[in-house]
Short mmCIF file of C-alpha atoms and ligand atoms in Angstrom, two decimals:
data_model
loop_
_atom_site.label_atom_id
_atom_site.label_comp_id
_atom_site.label_asym_id
_atom_site.label_seq_id
_atom_site.Cartn_x
_atom_site.Cartn_y
_atom_site.Cartn_z
CA MET A 1 0.14 0.11 0.07
CA ARG A 2 1.28 3.41 -0.92
CA THR A 3 1.82 5.41 2.24
CA PRO A 4 0.76 9.02 1.64
CA LEU A 5 3.11 11.61 1.67
CA TYR A 6 0.75 14.01 3.09
CA LEU A 7 -2.14 13.49 5.59
CA THR A 8 -5.55 13.58 4.55
CA VAL A 9 -8.14 15.79 5.19
CA LYS A 10 -10.09 13.57 7.61
CA GLU A 11 -6.75 12.76 9.56
CA LEU A 12 -5.76 16.13 10.47
CA PRO A 13 -7.32 18.08 13.33
CA LYS A 14 -9.48 21.17 11.64
CA THR A 15 -7.63 23.67 13.39
CA MET A 16 -4.41 22.53 12.40
CA ILE A 17 -5.41 22.25 8.67
CA LYS A 18 -6.72 25.78 8.81
CA ASN A 19 -3.46 27.11 10.52
CA GLY A 20 -1.60 25.23 8.18
CA ILE A 21 -3.41 26.72 5.21
CA LEU A 22 -3.16 30.52 6.54
CA GLU A 23 0.30 29.77 7.22
CA ALA A 24 1.40 28.49 3.94
CA LEU A 25 -0.55 31.36 2.48
CA LYS A 26 1.07 34.15 4.72
CA ARG A 27 4.58 32.83 3.41
CA ARG A 28 3.32 33.45 -0.27
CA VAL A 29 2.47 36.85 0.11
CA SER A 30 4.47 40.03 1.73
CA ASP A 31 3.39 41.29 5.06
CA ARG A 32 1.87 44.55 3.96
CA ILE A 33 -0.31 42.54 1.65
CA TRP A 34 -1.18 39.93 4.17
CA LYS A 35 -2.29 43.28 6.39
CA LYS A 36 -4.03 44.89 3.88
CA TRP A 37 -6.03 41.67 2.14
CA PHE A 38 -6.11 38.85 4.24
CA SER A 39 -6.84 40.57 7.65
CA THR A 40 -10.48 39.14 7.46
CA PHE A 41 -9.61 36.06 5.65
CA GLU A 42 -10.81 33.01 7.01
CA VAL A 43 -10.87 29.08 6.53
CA ILE A 44 -14.68 28.12 6.82
CA HIS A 45 -14.67 24.51 5.59
CA VAL A 46 -12.42 21.94 4.36
CA THR A 47 -13.10 18.99 2.63
CA GLU A 48 -11.59 16.36 0.38
CA ASP A 49 -13.16 18.21 -2.78
CA GLU A 50 -13.75 21.98 -1.71
CA ILE A 51 -12.12 24.39 0.85
CA VAL A 52 -14.07 27.28 1.65
CA PHE A 53 -12.92 30.84 2.52
CA SER A 54 -14.34 33.65 3.85
CA VAL A 55 -13.61 37.69 4.02
CA ARG A 56 -15.63 40.31 5.03
CA ASN A 57 -15.86 42.71 2.26
CA LEU A 58 -16.95 42.20 -1.32
CA PHE A 59 -14.23 44.06 -3.04
CA ILE A 60 -11.82 42.05 -1.25
CA LYS A 61 -13.44 38.90 -2.08
CA ASP A 62 -13.16 39.87 -6.19
CA TRP A 63 -9.63 41.26 -5.20
CA LEU A 64 -8.30 37.87 -3.86
CA GLU A 65 -9.99 36.07 -6.50
CA GLU A 66 -8.41 38.15 -9.34
CA LYS A 67 -4.99 38.76 -8.03
CA TYR A 68 -4.12 35.82 -5.53
CA LYS A 69 -5.49 32.73 -6.75
CA LYS A 70 -2.09 31.34 -7.54
CA GLN A 71 -0.93 31.75 -4.11
CA ILE A 72 -4.10 30.27 -2.49
CA ASN A 73 -3.68 27.42 -4.94
CA SER A 74 -0.34 26.78 -4.13
CA ALA A 75 -0.76 27.11 -0.25
CA ILE A 76 -3.20 24.65 -0.82
CA LYS A 77 -1.04 22.21 -2.35
CA GLU A 78 1.58 22.72 -0.22
CA VAL A 79 -0.87 21.56 2.72
CA PHE A 80 -2.44 18.79 0.91
CA GLY A 81 0.15 17.80 -1.63
CA ARG A 82 -2.63 18.56 -4.44
CA VAL A 83 -4.75 21.19 -5.28
CA ILE A 84 -8.19 21.26 -4.04
CA PRO A 85 -10.83 23.86 -5.36
CA PHE A 86 -11.48 26.71 -3.60
CA LYS A 87 -13.97 29.30 -3.17
CA ILE A 88 -14.29 32.75 -1.35
CA ILE A 89 -17.55 33.57 0.21
CA TYR A 90 -18.38 37.18 1.41
CA LYS A 91 -19.56 37.05 5.13
CA GLU A 92 -21.18 39.99 6.65
CA THR A 93 -20.10 40.93 10.08
CA VAL A 94 -22.75 41.79 12.20
CA ASP A 95 -22.01 44.52 14.99
CA MET A 96 -23.53 44.13 18.14
CA GLU A 97 -25.49 47.25 18.72
CA VAL A 98 -26.30 49.08 15.35
CA GLY A 99 -27.80 47.75 12.06
CA GLU A 100 -26.62 50.83 9.83
CA ASP A 101 -24.94 49.82 6.73
CA GLU A 102 -21.41 51.44 7.89
CA HIS A 103 -21.12 49.29 11.13
CA ASN A 104 -21.45 46.27 9.23
CA ILE A 105 -17.96 47.32 7.25
CA ASP A 106 -14.69 45.78 8.45
CA TYR A 107 -11.74 47.77 9.38
CA LEU A 108 -8.45 46.67 8.31
CA PRO A 109 -5.03 47.15 9.94
CA SER A 110 -3.91 50.96 9.97
CA GLU A 111 -0.45 50.76 9.84
CA GLU A 112 -0.28 51.98 6.25
CA THR A 113 -2.75 54.85 6.86
CA ASN A 114 -1.84 55.80 10.38
CA LEU A 115 -5.32 55.49 11.45
CA ASN A 116 -6.48 54.15 14.77
CA PRO A 117 -9.06 51.77 14.19
CA ASP A 118 -11.25 52.65 17.47
CA PHE A 119 -12.45 55.87 15.62
CA ARG A 120 -14.98 54.67 13.52
CA PHE A 121 -18.56 56.19 12.53
CA SER A 122 -19.89 53.05 14.19
CA THR A 123 -18.21 54.27 17.66
CA PHE A 124 -19.01 57.81 17.10
CA VAL A 125 -22.21 59.36 18.79
CA VAL A 126 -24.31 61.51 16.86
CA GLY A 127 -25.70 64.48 18.84
CA ASP A 128 -26.01 68.23 19.31
CA GLY A 129 -22.60 69.82 18.97
CA ASN A 130 -21.25 67.63 16.36
CA GLU A 131 -24.18 66.49 14.28
CA THR A 132 -23.44 69.12 11.15
CA ALA A 133 -19.43 67.85 11.31
CA TYR A 134 -20.90 64.26 11.17
CA LYS A 135 -23.06 64.42 8.17
CA PHE A 136 -20.16 66.18 6.02
CA ALA A 137 -17.80 63.60 7.44
CA LYS A 138 -20.14 61.05 6.34
CA LYS A 139 -20.69 62.20 3.03
CA SER A 140 -16.80 62.89 2.24
CA ALA A 141 -16.48 59.43 3.14
CA THR A 142 -19.01 57.91 0.96
CA GLU A 143 -18.10 60.18 -2.07
CA PRO A 144 -14.54 61.35 -1.49
CA GLY A 145 -13.60 64.29 -3.48
CA ARG A 146 -17.00 65.70 -3.82
CA PHE A 147 -16.81 68.19 -0.77
CA SER A 148 -13.11 68.80 -0.66
CA PRO A 149 -11.57 70.55 1.33
CA ILE A 150 -13.45 69.63 4.68
CA PHE A 151 -12.37 71.70 7.50
CA ILE A 152 -13.59 71.23 11.11
CA TYR A 153 -12.67 73.14 14.14
CA GLY A 154 -13.45 73.35 17.51
CA GLY A 155 -11.72 73.21 21.11
CA VAL A 156 -10.12 70.33 23.04
CA GLY A 157 -12.23 66.91 23.23
CA VAL A 158 -14.90 67.72 21.24
CA GLY A 159 -14.23 64.56 19.21
CA LYS A 160 -12.66 66.40 16.10
CA THR A 161 -9.71 63.50 15.85
CA HIS A 162 -12.27 60.63 15.87
CA LEU A 163 -14.39 62.09 13.44
CA ILE A 164 -12.13 63.11 10.95
CA GLN A 165 -9.99 59.49 11.62
CA ALA A 166 -13.62 57.63 10.51
CA ILE A 167 -13.40 59.27 7.42
CA GLY A 168 -10.29 57.82 6.62
CA ASN A 169 -10.99 54.35 8.41
CA TYR A 170 -14.52 54.16 6.43
CA ILE A 171 -12.78 54.59 3.00
CA TYR A 172 -9.99 52.53 3.78
CA ALA A 173 -12.40 49.64 4.54
CA LYS A 174 -14.82 50.39 1.76
CA LYS A 175 -12.53 51.36 -1.01
CA PRO A 176 -9.47 49.59 -0.20
CA GLN A 177 -8.14 50.45 -3.54
CA LEU A 178 -7.94 54.23 -2.45
CA LYS A 179 -4.82 55.42 -0.86
CA VAL A 180 -5.67 57.37 2.55
CA ILE A 181 -3.42 59.09 4.46
CA TYR A 182 -3.86 60.74 8.20
CA THR A 183 -1.23 62.73 9.80
CA THR A 184 -0.95 65.21 12.27
CA SER A 185 0.38 68.36 11.13
CA GLU A 186 3.21 68.30 13.45
CA GLY A 187 3.94 64.45 12.12
CA PHE A 188 4.02 66.38 8.62
CA MET A 189 6.41 68.73 9.85
CA ASN A 190 8.81 66.30 11.58
CA GLU A 191 8.84 63.96 8.47
CA MET A 192 9.57 66.84 6.14
CA ILE A 193 12.45 68.08 8.41
CA LYS A 194 13.71 64.62 8.56
CA ALA A 195 13.40 64.46 4.84
CA LEU A 196 15.20 67.42 4.27
CA ARG A 197 17.84 66.37 6.28
CA GLU A 198 18.57 63.44 4.89
CA ASN A 199 17.72 65.02 1.07
CA ARG A 200 14.68 62.94 0.51
CA MET A 201 12.15 65.50 -0.13
CA GLU A 202 11.25 63.70 -3.66
CA LYS A 203 9.92 60.85 -1.53
CA PHE A 204 8.57 62.68 0.89
CA ARG A 205 6.59 64.69 -1.84
CA GLU A 206 5.57 61.32 -3.28
CA LYS A 207 4.25 60.26 -0.18
CA PHE A 208 1.94 63.01 0.53
CA ARG A 209 0.75 63.80 -3.12
CA ASN A 210 0.34 60.36 -3.80
CA VAL A 211 -2.93 60.08 -1.78
CA ASP A 212 -6.91 59.89 -2.38
CA VAL A 213 -7.70 60.92 0.72
CA PHE A 214 -5.51 63.47 3.14
CA ILE A 215 -6.27 63.83 6.53
CA MET A 216 -4.52 66.57 8.30
CA ASP A 217 -4.94 66.87 12.30
CA ASP A 218 -4.40 69.83 14.53
CA VAL A 219 -3.29 72.39 11.74
CA GLN A 220 -3.08 74.90 14.12
CA PHE A 221 0.53 73.72 15.12
CA LEU A 222 1.73 74.98 12.13
CA MET A 223 1.20 78.66 12.87
CA GLY A 224 4.36 80.46 12.15
CA LYS A 225 5.67 77.85 10.58
CA ASN A 226 6.41 79.07 7.21
CA GLY A 227 8.48 76.56 5.55
CA VAL A 228 6.18 73.77 6.19
CA GLN A 229 2.74 75.85 5.35
CA PHE A 230 4.63 76.28 2.39
CA GLU A 231 4.77 72.96 1.21
CA LEU A 232 1.55 72.11 2.48
CA PHE A 233 0.15 74.55 0.13
CA ASN A 234 1.96 73.06 -2.49
CA THR A 235 0.74 69.44 -1.33
CA PHE A 236 -3.00 70.81 -1.05
CA ASN A 237 -2.88 72.66 -4.70
CA GLU A 238 -1.54 69.52 -6.19
CA LEU A 239 -4.23 67.16 -4.58
CA MET A 240 -7.24 69.46 -5.44
CA ASP A 241 -6.09 69.29 -9.07
CA LYS A 242 -6.22 65.89 -8.98
CA LYS A 243 -9.92 66.36 -7.31
CA LYS A 244 -9.01 64.30 -4.25
CA GLN A 245 -10.32 64.47 -1.04
CA LEU A 246 -8.75 66.59 1.89
CA VAL A 247 -9.63 66.98 5.37
CA PHE A 248 -8.50 69.21 7.98
CA CYS A 249 -9.20 69.92 11.95
CA SER A 250 -7.98 72.84 13.87
CA ASP A 251 -8.73 74.26 17.39
CA ARG A 252 -9.84 77.21 15.55
CA ASP A 253 -11.58 79.00 13.01
CA PRO A 254 -9.35 78.73 9.80
CA ALA A 255 -10.22 82.58 9.65
CA VAL A 256 -8.40 83.36 12.98
CA LEU A 257 -4.96 81.34 12.49
CA GLN A 258 -2.49 83.74 13.21
CA ASP A 259 0.72 83.86 11.80
CA PHE A 260 -0.53 81.65 8.56
CA GLN A 261 -0.26 82.55 4.83
CA ASP A 262 -3.26 84.10 3.63
CA ARG A 263 -3.44 81.72 0.37
CA LEU A 264 -3.43 78.47 2.60
CA ILE A 265 -6.03 80.12 4.89
CA SER A 266 -7.95 81.24 1.97
CA ARG A 267 -7.33 77.67 0.26
CA PHE A 268 -9.39 75.86 3.76
CA ARG A 269 -12.02 78.25 3.56
CA MET A 270 -12.82 77.37 -0.04
CA GLY A 271 -14.64 74.12 0.98
CA ILE A 272 -16.56 73.63 3.81
CA VAL A 273 -15.83 74.69 7.00
CA ILE A 274 -18.13 73.55 10.33
CA GLU A 275 -17.46 74.16 13.93
CA MET A 276 -18.06 71.36 16.41
CA ARG A 277 -18.67 71.70 19.73
CA LEU A 278 -19.03 69.89 22.97
CA PRO A 279 -22.59 67.87 23.32
CA ASN A 280 -25.16 68.53 25.53
CA LEU A 281 -25.64 66.06 28.56
CA GLU A 282 -27.63 63.55 26.78
CA THR A 283 -25.17 62.85 24.30
CA ARG A 284 -22.47 62.89 26.80
CA LYS A 285 -24.09 60.24 28.78
CA LYS A 286 -24.34 58.17 25.37
CA ILE A 287 -20.66 59.10 24.41
CA ALA A 288 -19.71 57.99 28.16
CA ARG A 289 -21.46 54.46 27.58
CA ARG A 290 -19.79 54.33 24.03
CA ILE A 291 -16.03 55.10 25.15
CA ALA A 292 -16.95 52.74 28.38
CA ASP A 293 -17.91 49.72 25.92
CA ARG A 294 -14.69 50.46 23.79
CA GLU A 295 -12.66 50.29 26.71
CA GLY A 296 -13.61 47.28 28.13
CA GLY A 297 -16.39 48.04 30.05
CA GLY A 298 -18.16 47.25 33.31
CA LEU A 299 -19.08 50.33 34.78
CA ASP A 300 -22.58 50.97 36.40
CA GLU A 301 -24.67 53.25 34.65
CA GLU A 302 -25.26 55.66 37.41
CA VAL A 303 -21.06 56.01 37.62
CA LEU A 304 -21.07 56.86 33.68
CA ASP A 305 -23.92 59.14 34.14
CA PHE A 306 -22.38 60.86 37.15
CA LEU A 307 -19.05 61.16 34.63
CA ALA A 308 -21.20 62.52 31.85
CA GLU A 309 -22.77 65.05 34.64
CA ASN A 310 -19.99 66.29 36.24
CA ILE A 311 -17.00 66.32 33.72
CA ASP A 312 -18.35 68.69 31.13
CA GLY A 313 -15.36 70.11 29.69
CA SER A 314 -13.55 67.98 27.19
CA LEU A 315 -14.72 64.54 26.00
CA ARG A 316 -10.80 63.51 26.81
CA GLU A 317 -11.35 64.01 30.19
CA LEU A 318 -14.32 61.86 30.19
CA ARG A 319 -12.44 59.21 28.79
CA GLY A 320 -9.29 59.61 31.04
CA ALA A 321 -12.04 59.01 33.98
CA ILE A 322 -13.53 56.09 32.34
CA ILE A 323 -10.49 54.58 32.03
CA LYS A 324 -9.25 55.07 35.55
CA LEU A 325 -12.06 53.70 36.73
CA ILE A 326 -12.20 50.46 34.57
CA ALA A 327 -8.54 50.25 35.53
CA TYR A 328 -9.57 50.33 39.23
CA GLN A 329 -12.40 47.96 38.93
CA GLU A 330 -9.92 45.20 37.25
CA ILE A 331 -7.34 45.89 39.90
CA GLU A 332 -9.46 45.65 42.61
CA ASN A 333 -11.91 43.27 40.89
CA ARG A 334 -15.14 44.61 42.10
CA LYS A 335 -17.43 47.29 41.16
CA VAL A 336 -16.71 50.79 42.26
CA SER A 337 -19.83 52.32 43.80
CA ILE A 338 -20.75 56.05 42.73
CA VAL A 339 -19.24 57.15 46.06
CA GLU A 340 -15.50 55.84 45.37
CA ALA A 341 -15.90 57.13 41.86
CA MET A 342 -16.28 60.70 43.04
CA ASN A 343 -13.20 60.27 44.96
CA LEU A 344 -11.17 58.35 42.29
CA VAL A 345 -11.98 60.96 39.54
CA SER A 346 -11.92 64.27 41.54
CA GLY A 347 -8.53 64.93 39.85
CA PHE A 348 -10.98 65.49 36.82
CA LEU A 349 -13.51 67.57 38.27
CA LYS A 350 -12.18 71.06 38.83
CA LYS A 351 -11.65 72.50 42.25
CA LYS A 352 -13.35 75.51 43.79
CA VAL A 353 -12.22 78.80 43.75
CA ASN A 354 -12.55 81.49 46.51
CA VAL A 355 -16.21 80.92 46.63
CA ASP A 356 -18.01 80.91 50.23
CA PRO A 357 -20.83 78.47 49.51
CA SER A 358 -22.57 78.16 53.07
CA GLU A 359 -25.65 79.93 52.22
CA LYS A 360 -26.08 78.47 48.79
CA LEU A 361 -25.36 74.61 50.41
CA ILE A 362 -27.96 75.27 53.34
CA SER A 363 -30.44 76.58 50.74
CA VAL A 364 -30.10 73.92 48.28
CA LEU A 365 -30.54 71.05 51.09
CA SER A 366 -33.60 72.91 52.28
CA GLY A 367 -35.08 73.00 48.83
CA ILE A 368 -34.47 69.24 48.24
CA PHE A 369 -35.49 67.90 51.74
CA ASP A 370 -38.20 70.73 52.16
CA LEU A 371 -36.71 71.66 55.59
CA SER A 372 -36.05 75.11 56.64
CA PRO A 373 -32.36 76.67 57.12
CA SER A 374 -32.75 76.63 60.84
CA MET A 375 -34.16 72.97 61.27
CA ILE A 376 -30.73 71.60 59.34
CA ARG A 377 -28.66 73.74 61.43
CA SER A 378 -30.49 72.43 64.90
CA LYS A 379 -30.00 69.74 66.81
CA SER A 380 -32.94 67.61 65.85
CA ARG A 381 -32.61 64.11 65.72
CA LYS A 382 -35.65 63.41 63.58
CA ALA A 383 -34.50 61.17 60.97
CA ASN A 384 -35.46 63.60 57.64
CA ILE A 385 -33.28 66.05 59.40
CA VAL A 386 -30.25 63.95 60.08
CA MET A 387 -29.95 62.67 56.72
CA ALA A 388 -30.09 66.44 55.21
CA ARG A 389 -27.35 67.09 57.56
CA GLU A 390 -25.38 63.94 56.64
CA ILE A 391 -25.63 64.69 53.02
CA GLY A 392 -24.90 68.02 53.14
CA ILE A 393 -21.84 67.50 55.62
CA PHE A 394 -20.31 65.03 53.59
CA PHE A 395 -20.99 66.98 50.20
CA ALA A 396 -19.29 69.92 51.65
CA ARG A 397 -16.03 68.03 52.50
CA LYS A 398 -15.82 65.97 49.42
CA TYR A 399 -17.23 68.21 46.60
CA LEU A 400 -16.58 71.73 47.90
CA LYS A 401 -13.25 70.55 49.21
CA MET A 402 -14.15 72.65 52.53
CA SER A 403 -11.93 72.14 55.83
CA VAL A 404 -13.97 70.69 58.75
CA ARG A 405 -13.69 73.80 60.34
CA SER A 406 -15.51 75.69 57.77
CA VAL A 407 -18.34 73.07 57.68
CA GLY A 408 -18.80 73.13 60.96
CA LYS A 409 -19.41 76.90 60.88
CA ILE A 410 -21.95 76.21 58.48
CA PHE A 411 -24.02 73.07 59.92
CA ASN A 412 -23.38 74.69 63.78
CA ARG A 413 -21.13 71.56 64.75
CA SER A 414 -17.48 71.43 66.11
CA PRO A 415 -14.83 70.15 63.62
CA SER A 416 -14.44 66.77 65.38
CA VAL A 417 -18.29 65.83 64.87
CA ILE A 418 -18.35 67.25 61.36
CA SER A 419 -15.28 64.92 60.85
CA HIS A 420 -16.94 62.14 62.55
CA THR A 421 -20.35 62.74 60.68
CA SER A 422 -18.83 62.79 57.40
CA LYS A 423 -17.26 59.72 57.53
CA ARG A 424 -20.62 58.18 58.87
CA ALA A 425 -22.48 59.73 55.98
CA GLU A 426 -19.98 58.15 53.45
CA GLU A 427 -20.55 54.49 54.69
CA LYS A 428 -24.37 55.18 54.94
CA ILE A 429 -24.63 56.61 51.30
CA ARG A 430 -22.47 53.44 50.49
CA ASN A 431 -25.31 51.08 51.77
CA SER A 432 -28.16 52.82 51.31
CA PRO A 433 -30.07 53.77 47.69
CA VAL A 434 -32.15 56.42 49.38
CA MET A 435 -29.38 58.38 50.52
CA ARG A 436 -27.56 57.68 47.07
CA SER A 437 -30.43 59.20 45.47
CA TYR A 438 -30.62 62.18 47.76
CA LEU A 439 -27.08 62.70 47.26
CA ASN A 440 -27.52 62.61 43.30
CA LYS A 441 -30.47 65.57 43.79
CA LEU A 442 -27.89 67.93 45.30
CA LEU A 443 -25.04 66.67 42.84
CA ALA A 444 -27.39 67.71 39.96
CA HIS A 445 -26.97 71.50 41.25
CA PHE A 446 -23.00 71.08 41.73
CA ASN A 447 -20.83 72.42 38.85
CA PRO A 448 -17.73 70.49 39.10
CA ALA A 449 -15.98 73.30 36.72
CA VAL A 450 -16.07 75.65 39.34
CA GLY A 451 -16.54 73.29 42.44
CA GLU A 452 -19.57 75.06 43.54
CA LEU A 453 -23.40 74.78 43.65
CA ASN A 454 -25.57 76.28 41.17
P1 ADP B 1 -10.37 66.39 19.69
O1 ADP B 1 -9.75 65.64 18.88
O2 ADP B 1 -11.52 67.47 19.47
O3 ADP B 1 -9.37 66.79 20.84
P2 ADP B 1 -11.25 63.34 20.46
O4 ADP B 1 -11.55 63.11 19.05
O5 ADP B 1 -9.86 63.21 20.58
O6 ADP B 1 -11.52 65.10 20.39
O7 ADP B 1 -12.09 63.04 21.41
C1 ADP B 1 -11.45 62.95 22.55
C2 ADP B 1 -12.59 61.44 23.20
O8 ADP B 1 -13.55 61.43 22.87
C3 ADP B 1 -11.79 60.25 22.08
O9 ADP B 1 -11.29 59.43 22.97
C4 ADP B 1 -13.12 60.20 21.46
O10 ADP B 1 -13.07 58.75 20.85
C5 ADP B 1 -14.29 60.44 22.24
N1 ADP B 1 -15.29 61.21 21.57
C6 ADP B 1 -15.49 62.27 21.21
N2 ADP B 1 -16.71 62.37 20.56
C7 ADP B 1 -17.04 61.37 20.51
C8 ADP B 1 -18.49 60.66 20.16
N3 ADP B 1 -19.24 61.92 19.43
N4 ADP B 1 -18.74 59.53 20.48
C9 ADP B 1 -18.05 58.91 20.92
N5 ADP B 1 -17.15 58.81 21.31
C10 ADP B 1 -16.32 60.37 21.42
MG1 MG B 2 -7.77 65.90 18.39
#
């Protein structure tokens, strides 16, 4: 009997076959090609007379069938000792949370484009403040070149980088034949300096002027940098002549970029200029959930709401606080309570400045508990009065960052009683949903940006 040189399909464990084929294939193409075209390539099914592969993009399916048939056949031959016919099917990925079409597309590795694959349309929450920018970003992603240039501006942490990278990721995934490049203006400058030093300007120009989609982040960094502005101006013109898609963002309206060549400013303004602003509370809450999911999740809704309510300066800070709490939960191996969260992220909540909040605190408390100020300051031991006092004292210590002495003055108690009451209150808040809900009512009046009640 003939001893087979190769094992037959039936004799090999399935995973070994699958990995074997992939490994053999990987050796037949360059790393770059592997990452670009085979990142979603899977072995679905193997029998003696047919092998089925899948990819998650129709364009890639066609492309592989057309250009890589030889390599695939040769890989199969290496593993099985003979050619087995194969076919590639298109397998849609289904995003868990959203059904819109862009959410089903596939995101490829990003080394070539410099894009962060987390920054997609599907992970971007649309709400007030970013809606118009989103619409144009989406348009330029689905019809690259139609609205060009697009210039998005807005303050720190409003989502500019996320949105402009989403354009790049979308195009890169949907139309892999298009060349997408994302760079910060600083990155552009550094590369240019290096190219100048090494006498490689031609290569530099080839890299940036030979693209279909050119995305530049934080243009304001080039203020006063004349040489780089000049290079950008030429890059801009060449790409516009070729009807390519250009996308820019900056922390200010292009009209007010200082130390910027007028002709470059007028280029920026010749297309669509859109402002992005910080979203409102409802949207921030949704964003907090989306960021938390992206970063590993596990935070309670009430904690996320608390963060969205109290960190209203920049979404970057919101993200920082979320990451900190997720890390804390992982290390401690348990959920953080809202009270702990408040302490842990206090660095993100700006401290109060020079305000005497005593009257304000008492009046807000009296509103929430329906008690007169004098009742709150009294010695009464009635349950609702005690609760109002405890929450007020805890709040004054933890949020208003007041000393025990000052709190004592407000509540008509000695510093040692304040210290003791605050600790006891913290314990109670941790264990009592009723106390927590009252604390939340109080927090609704709190403006962490200035560290005071409003
Ligand atoms: P900017 O570039 O304007 O300073 P970023 O794009 O870096 O802001 O946004 C800061 C953080 O907030 C990022 O982690 C980003 O993913 C997140 N973020 C901003 N806007 C949204 C949004 N609408 N939906 C989801 N995440 C967002
Ligand atoms: Mg940015």
